[in-house]
């Protein structure tokens, strides 16, 4: 069984470009969570999605950031007009059901570097 | 707002020695508590979690953690470390109402010397 797959592993963008990060959850998982880890900090919750629905986006910056989890295909975290402060590791996790009792499976992350 | 503090940024321990990683949290009520480990190039792996009941929790890879309500702590321990335990360790909390939303500490990097 493949785990949570994130790609690309490393993404380099220049200021003003768009970044698209992909996350394929574990097979059978319909709940996806995105976290961001800034340098020297712990992971911070960004958004929680179920298939085709955003459940909680309270951790998402108000502008330039969006996320989707379509009926078919991976979840996408999209960052428009990237700035240097967006440089971070972005982690995706998935679970079969909601709830802390449900085990979260994390991907290896995408390291975004903005030049 | 809930917060998690891991006071030690980096710990070096000899192989075979004991290990203790500290975690303190700030939250109004007892949250759910977790420890994750991240090896280089890997995703985070759950070591153990505390929801309720026995305050001494056993996890995978020989790790255990003890919840101390009076100290708002959830320290991770291992009696005898192996070279493969070299990794970064994260403590995390989640509220019982929004239990999918984890708040992580900044992590402790463990180096194991031969």
mmCIF file of C-alpha atoms in Angstrom:
data_model
loop_
_atom_site.group_PDB
_atom_site.id
_atom_site.type_symbol
_atom_site.label_atom_id
_atom_site.label_comp_id
_atom_site.label_asym_id
_atom_site.label_seq_id
_atom_site.Cartn_x
_atom_site.Cartn_y
_atom_site.Cartn_z
ATOM 1 C CA UNK A 1 0.000 0.000 0.000
ATOM 2 C CA UNK A 2 1.399 3.328 -0.995
ATOM 3 C CA UNK A 3 1.413 5.934 1.717
ATOM 4 C CA UNK A 4 0.496 9.562 1.317
ATOM 5 C CA UNK A 5 2.246 10.797 -1.795
ATOM 6 C CA UNK A 6 3.265 14.387 -2.203
ATOM 7 C CA UNK A 7 4.869 15.915 -5.242
ATOM 8 C CA UNK A 8 7.033 17.529 -6.073
ATOM 9 C CA UNK A 9 9.474 16.953 -3.198
ATOM 10 C CA UNK A 10 11.183 20.241 -3.937
ATOM 11 C CA UNK A 11 9.715 23.211 -5.753
ATOM 12 C CA UNK A 12 11.573 26.389 -6.627
ATOM 13 C CA UNK A 13 9.643 29.454 -7.691
ATOM 14 C CA UNK A 14 10.488 33.083 -8.292
ATOM 15 C CA UNK A 15 8.537 35.800 -6.578
ATOM 16 C CA UNK A 16 5.216 36.370 -8.301
ATOM 17 C CA UNK A 17 4.925 32.889 -9.789
ATOM 18 C CA UNK A 18 2.349 30.292 -8.858
ATOM 19 C CA UNK A 19 3.071 27.155 -6.829
ATOM 20 C CA UNK A 20 0.918 24.036 -7.068
ATOM 21 C CA UNK A 21 1.484 21.300 -4.528
ATOM 22 C CA UNK A 22 -0.129 17.909 -4.929
ATOM 23 C CA UNK A 23 -1.166 15.341 -2.382
ATOM 24 C CA UNK A 24 -2.529 11.882 -3.092
ATOM 25 C CA UNK A 25 -4.002 10.432 0.100
ATOM 26 C CA UNK A 26 -3.722 6.831 1.115
ATOM 27 C CA UNK A 27 -6.072 4.508 -0.686
ATOM 28 C CA UNK A 28 -9.503 4.640 0.879
ATOM 29 C CA UNK A 29 -8.875 7.919 2.697
ATOM 30 C CA UNK A 30 -11.298 10.740 1.995
ATOM 31 C CA UNK A 31 -10.028 13.253 4.561
ATOM 32 C CA UNK A 32 -7.032 15.432 3.723
ATOM 33 C CA UNK A 33 -5.227 17.970 5.878
ATOM 34 C CA UNK A 34 -2.540 20.459 4.868
ATOM 35 C CA UNK A 35 0.081 21.766 7.279
ATOM 36 C CA UNK A 36 2.898 24.256 6.820
ATOM 37 C CA UNK A 37 6.225 24.244 8.619
ATOM 38 C CA UNK A 38 8.146 27.490 8.593
ATOM 39 C CA UNK A 39 11.859 27.381 9.461
ATOM 40 C CA UNK A 40 12.489 26.782 13.162
ATOM 41 C CA UNK A 41 8.782 26.345 13.861
ATOM 42 C CA UNK A 42 6.374 23.470 14.344
ATOM 43 C CA UNK A 43 3.813 22.427 11.784
ATOM 44 C CA UNK A 44 0.819 24.731 11.575
ATOM 45 C CA UNK A 45 -2.610 23.581 10.448
ATOM 46 C CA UNK A 46 -3.816 25.189 7.245
ATOM 47 C CA UNK A 47 -6.897 23.441 5.898
ATOM 48 C CA UNK A 48 -9.028 20.313 6.210
ATOM 49 C CA UNK A 49 -10.848 18.944 3.183
ATOM 50 C CA UNK A 50 -13.108 16.060 2.365
ATOM 51 C CA UNK A 51 -13.885 15.045 -1.167
ATOM 52 C CA UNK A 52 -15.087 18.199 -2.962
ATOM 53 C CA UNK A 53 -15.623 20.074 0.317
ATOM 54 C CA UNK A 54 -13.570 22.427 2.430
ATOM 55 C CA UNK A 55 -14.381 21.632 6.049
ATOM 56 C CA UNK A 56 -12.082 24.042 7.868
ATOM 57 C CA UNK A 57 -9.769 26.595 6.280
ATOM 58 C CA UNK A 58 -9.144 28.622 9.411
ATOM 59 C CA UNK A 59 -5.374 28.230 9.076
ATOM 60 C CA UNK A 60 -5.150 29.410 5.497
ATOM 61 C CA UNK A 61 -3.852 32.903 4.756
ATOM 62 C CA UNK A 62 -6.740 35.037 3.526
ATOM 63 C CA UNK A 63 -5.140 35.872 0.201
ATOM 64 C CA UNK A 64 -3.249 33.970 -2.488
ATOM 65 C CA UNK A 65 -3.775 30.524 -0.939
ATOM 66 C CA UNK A 66 -6.417 28.030 -1.997
ATOM 67 C CA UNK A 67 -6.974 24.302 -1.686
ATOM 68 C CA UNK A 68 -9.158 21.758 -3.350
ATOM 69 C CA UNK A 69 -9.804 18.036 -3.175
ATOM 70 C CA UNK A 70 -11.767 17.060 -6.282
ATOM 71 C CA UNK A 71 -13.850 13.959 -6.674
ATOM 72 C CA UNK A 72 -11.139 12.474 -8.843
ATOM 73 C CA UNK A 73 -7.449 13.118 -8.470
ATOM 74 C CA UNK A 74 -5.158 14.507 -5.809
ATOM 75 C CA UNK A 75 -5.675 17.370 -3.432
ATOM 76 C CA UNK A 76 -4.029 20.573 -4.639
ATOM 77 C CA UNK A 77 -2.669 23.415 -2.548
ATOM 78 C CA UNK A 78 -2.259 26.447 -4.740
ATOM 79 C CA UNK A 79 -0.267 29.539 -3.873
ATOM 80 C CA UNK A 80 -0.560 32.463 -6.243
ATOM 81 C CA UNK A 81 2.013 35.229 -6.589
ATOM 82 C CA UNK A 82 4.431 33.608 -4.169
ATOM 83 C CA UNK A 83 6.570 35.724 -1.871
ATOM 84 C CA UNK A 84 9.760 34.833 0.023
ATOM 85 C CA UNK A 85 7.758 34.326 3.206
ATOM 86 C CA UNK A 86 5.959 31.392 1.578
ATOM 87 C CA UNK A 87 9.193 29.394 1.632
ATOM 88 C CA UNK A 88 8.431 26.452 3.892
ATOM 89 C CA UNK A 89 7.802 22.738 4.016
ATOM 90 C CA UNK A 90 4.207 21.855 3.219
ATOM 91 C CA UNK A 91 2.901 18.584 4.581
ATOM 92 C CA UNK A 92 -0.226 16.722 3.683
ATOM 93 C CA UNK A 93 -1.902 14.121 5.868
ATOM 94 C CA UNK A 94 -4.875 11.866 5.281
ATOM 95 C CA UNK A 95 -7.227 9.752 7.325
ATOM 96 C CA UNK A 96 -10.098 7.387 6.676
ATOM 97 C CA UNK A 97 -12.430 9.260 9.006
ATOM 98 C CA UNK A 98 -12.407 12.462 10.991
ATOM 99 C CA UNK A 99 -11.320 12.418 14.591
ATOM 100 C CA UNK A 100 -8.185 12.397 16.686
ATOM 101 C CA UNK A 101 -8.810 8.727 17.274
ATOM 102 C CA UNK A 102 -8.257 8.211 13.567
ATOM 103 C CA UNK A 103 -4.652 7.824 12.704
ATOM 104 C CA UNK A 104 -3.224 10.547 10.524
ATOM 105 C CA UNK A 105 -0.779 9.440 7.856
ATOM 106 C CA UNK A 106 1.631 12.135 6.732
ATOM 107 C CA UNK A 107 3.414 12.531 3.452
ATOM 108 C CA UNK A 108 7.089 13.418 3.164
ATOM 109 C CA UNK A 109 6.305 17.027 2.377
ATOM 110 C CA UNK A 110 7.051 19.506 -0.384
ATOM 111 C CA UNK A 111 9.838 21.968 0.265
ATOM 112 C CA UNK A 112 8.948 25.238 -1.417
ATOM 113 C CA UNK A 113 11.748 27.721 -2.000
ATOM 114 C CA UNK A 114 10.905 31.168 -3.290
ATOM 115 C CA UNK A 115 13.790 33.081 -4.853
ATOM 116 C CA UNK B 1 -5.013 29.717 22.098
ATOM 117 C CA UNK B 2 -3.345 26.390 22.622
ATOM 118 C CA UNK B 3 0.435 26.189 22.323
ATOM 119 C CA UNK B 4 3.096 23.542 22.597
ATOM 120 C CA UNK B 5 6.625 24.109 23.850
ATOM 121 C CA UNK B 6 9.525 21.779 23.341
ATOM 122 C CA UNK B 7 12.309 23.418 25.366
ATOM 123 C CA UNK B 8 15.158 21.398 23.882
ATOM 124 C CA UNK B 9 16.031 22.173 20.281
ATOM 125 C CA UNK B 10 18.755 19.549 20.051
ATOM 126 C CA UNK B 11 19.740 16.604 22.252
ATOM 127 C CA UNK B 12 22.744 14.326 21.839
ATOM 128 C CA UNK B 13 22.663 10.960 23.529
ATOM 129 C CA UNK B 14 24.930 7.919 23.493
ATOM 130 C CA UNK B 15 23.629 4.685 22.058
ATOM 131 C CA UNK B 16 22.225 2.570 24.852
ATOM 132 C CA UNK B 17 21.605 5.540 27.122
ATOM 133 C CA UNK B 18 18.178 6.712 28.180
ATOM 134 C CA UNK B 19 16.357 9.548 26.444
ATOM 135 C CA UNK B 20 13.768 12.005 27.680
ATOM 136 C CA UNK B 21 12.208 14.700 25.520
ATOM 137 C CA UNK B 22 10.222 17.422 27.174
ATOM 138 C CA UNK B 23 6.884 18.792 26.066
ATOM 139 C CA UNK B 24 4.735 21.392 27.791
ATOM 140 C CA UNK B 25 1.395 22.615 26.551
ATOM 141 C CA UNK B 26 -0.806 25.552 27.307
ATOM 142 C CA UNK B 27 -4.503 24.915 27.004
ATOM 143 C CA UNK B 28 -7.648 25.542 29.025
ATOM 144 C CA UNK B 29 -8.726 21.919 29.196
ATOM 145 C CA UNK B 30 -6.891 18.652 28.806
ATOM 146 C CA UNK B 31 -6.285 18.245 25.093
ATOM 147 C CA UNK B 32 -5.454 15.174 23.106
ATOM 148 C CA UNK B 33 -1.669 14.716 23.133
ATOM 149 C CA UNK B 34 0.624 13.165 20.552
ATOM 150 C CA UNK B 35 4.244 12.450 19.801
ATOM 151 C CA UNK B 36 5.441 12.125 16.212
ATOM 152 C CA UNK B 37 8.848 11.245 14.803
ATOM 153 C CA UNK B 38 10.283 12.402 11.491
ATOM 154 C CA UNK B 39 13.308 10.739 9.968
ATOM 155 C CA UNK B 40 15.188 12.597 7.218
ATOM 156 C CA UNK B 41 13.223 12.614 3.979
ATOM 157 C CA UNK B 42 10.254 10.890 5.581
ATOM 158 C CA UNK B 43 6.810 11.923 6.660
ATOM 159 C CA UNK B 44 5.795 12.187 10.288
ATOM 160 C CA UNK B 45 5.050 8.908 12.006
ATOM 161 C CA UNK B 46 2.848 8.641 15.083
ATOM 162 C CA UNK B 47 4.706 7.227 18.095
ATOM 163 C CA UNK B 48 1.909 7.399 20.647
ATOM 164 C CA UNK B 49 -1.106 9.396 21.764
ATOM 165 C CA UNK B 50 -3.019 10.165 24.945
ATOM 166 C CA UNK B 51 -6.753 10.694 25.054
ATOM 167 C CA UNK B 52 -7.765 9.659 28.562
ATOM 168 C CA UNK B 53 -7.249 6.984 31.183
ATOM 169 C CA UNK B 54 -3.856 5.678 32.199
ATOM 170 C CA UNK B 55 -1.434 8.584 32.198
ATOM 171 C CA UNK B 56 1.501 6.403 31.141
ATOM 172 C CA UNK B 57 1.158 5.637 27.461
ATOM 173 C CA UNK B 58 3.110 3.018 25.582
ATOM 174 C CA UNK B 59 3.975 3.565 21.957
ATOM 175 C CA UNK B 60 5.864 1.995 19.122
ATOM 176 C CA UNK B 61 9.637 1.475 18.944
ATOM 177 C CA UNK B 62 9.920 1.170 22.730
ATOM 178 C CA UNK B 63 8.809 4.720 23.488
ATOM 179 C CA UNK B 64 6.512 5.791 26.297
ATOM 180 C CA UNK B 65 5.144 9.106 27.485
ATOM 181 C CA UNK B 66 3.623 10.287 30.730
ATOM 182 C CA UNK B 67 0.857 12.842 30.980
ATOM 183 C CA UNK B 68 1.131 15.048 34.064
ATOM 184 C CA UNK B 69 -1.862 17.315 34.381
ATOM 185 C CA UNK B 70 -0.401 19.351 37.247
ATOM 186 C CA UNK B 71 2.644 20.220 35.148
ATOM 187 C CA UNK B 72 0.879 20.443 31.778
ATOM 188 C CA UNK B 73 3.535 18.119 30.457
ATOM 189 C CA UNK B 74 3.707 15.104 28.209
ATOM 190 C CA UNK B 75 7.341 13.996 28.200
ATOM 191 C CA UNK B 76 8.587 11.238 25.935
ATOM 192 C CA UNK B 77 11.022 8.603 27.182
ATOM 193 C CA UNK B 78 12.975 5.642 25.957
ATOM 194 C CA UNK B 79 15.118 3.528 28.316
ATOM 195 C CA UNK B 80 17.815 2.636 25.792
ATOM 196 C CA UNK B 81 18.237 4.431 22.481
ATOM 197 C CA UNK B 82 19.358 2.855 19.253
ATOM 198 C CA UNK B 83 21.240 4.587 16.457
ATOM 199 C CA UNK B 84 18.044 4.381 14.375
ATOM 200 C CA UNK B 85 16.298 6.680 16.872
ATOM 201 C CA UNK B 86 18.214 9.654 15.492
ATOM 202 C CA UNK B 87 15.448 11.854 14.102
ATOM 203 C CA UNK B 88 13.332 14.884 14.841
ATOM 204 C CA UNK B 89 10.568 14.498 17.393
ATOM 205 C CA UNK B 90 7.423 16.576 17.546
ATOM 206 C CA UNK B 91 4.939 16.918 20.345
ATOM 207 C CA UNK B 92 1.415 17.923 19.298
ATOM 208 C CA UNK B 93 -1.933 18.729 20.892
ATOM 209 C CA UNK B 94 -5.477 18.884 19.604
ATOM 210 C CA UNK B 95 -8.576 20.225 21.279
ATOM 211 C CA UNK B 96 -11.374 17.799 21.961
ATOM 212 C CA UNK B 97 -13.777 19.926 19.947
ATOM 213 C CA UNK B 98 -11.597 20.315 16.833
ATOM 214 C CA UNK B 99 -9.635 17.146 17.196
ATOM 215 C CA UNK B 100 -8.397 17.068 13.604
ATOM 216 C CA UNK B 101 -6.497 20.350 14.053
ATOM 217 C CA UNK B 102 -3.132 19.554 15.581
ATOM 218 C CA UNK B 103 -0.815 22.169 17.025
ATOM 219 C CA UNK B 104 2.820 21.111 16.924
ATOM 220 C CA UNK B 105 5.857 22.108 18.910
ATOM 221 C CA UNK B 106 8.966 23.259 17.069
ATOM 222 C CA UNK B 107 10.573 19.867 17.434
ATOM 223 C CA UNK B 108 13.606 18.345 19.127
ATOM 224 C CA UNK B 109 16.406 16.903 17.024
ATOM 225 C CA UNK B 110 17.996 13.818 18.542
ATOM 226 C CA UNK B 111 21.520 12.818 17.615
ATOM 227 C CA UNK B 112 22.772 9.402 18.699
ATOM 228 C CA UNK B 113 26.510 8.912 19.093
ATOM 229 C CA UNK B 114 28.149 5.529 19.061
#
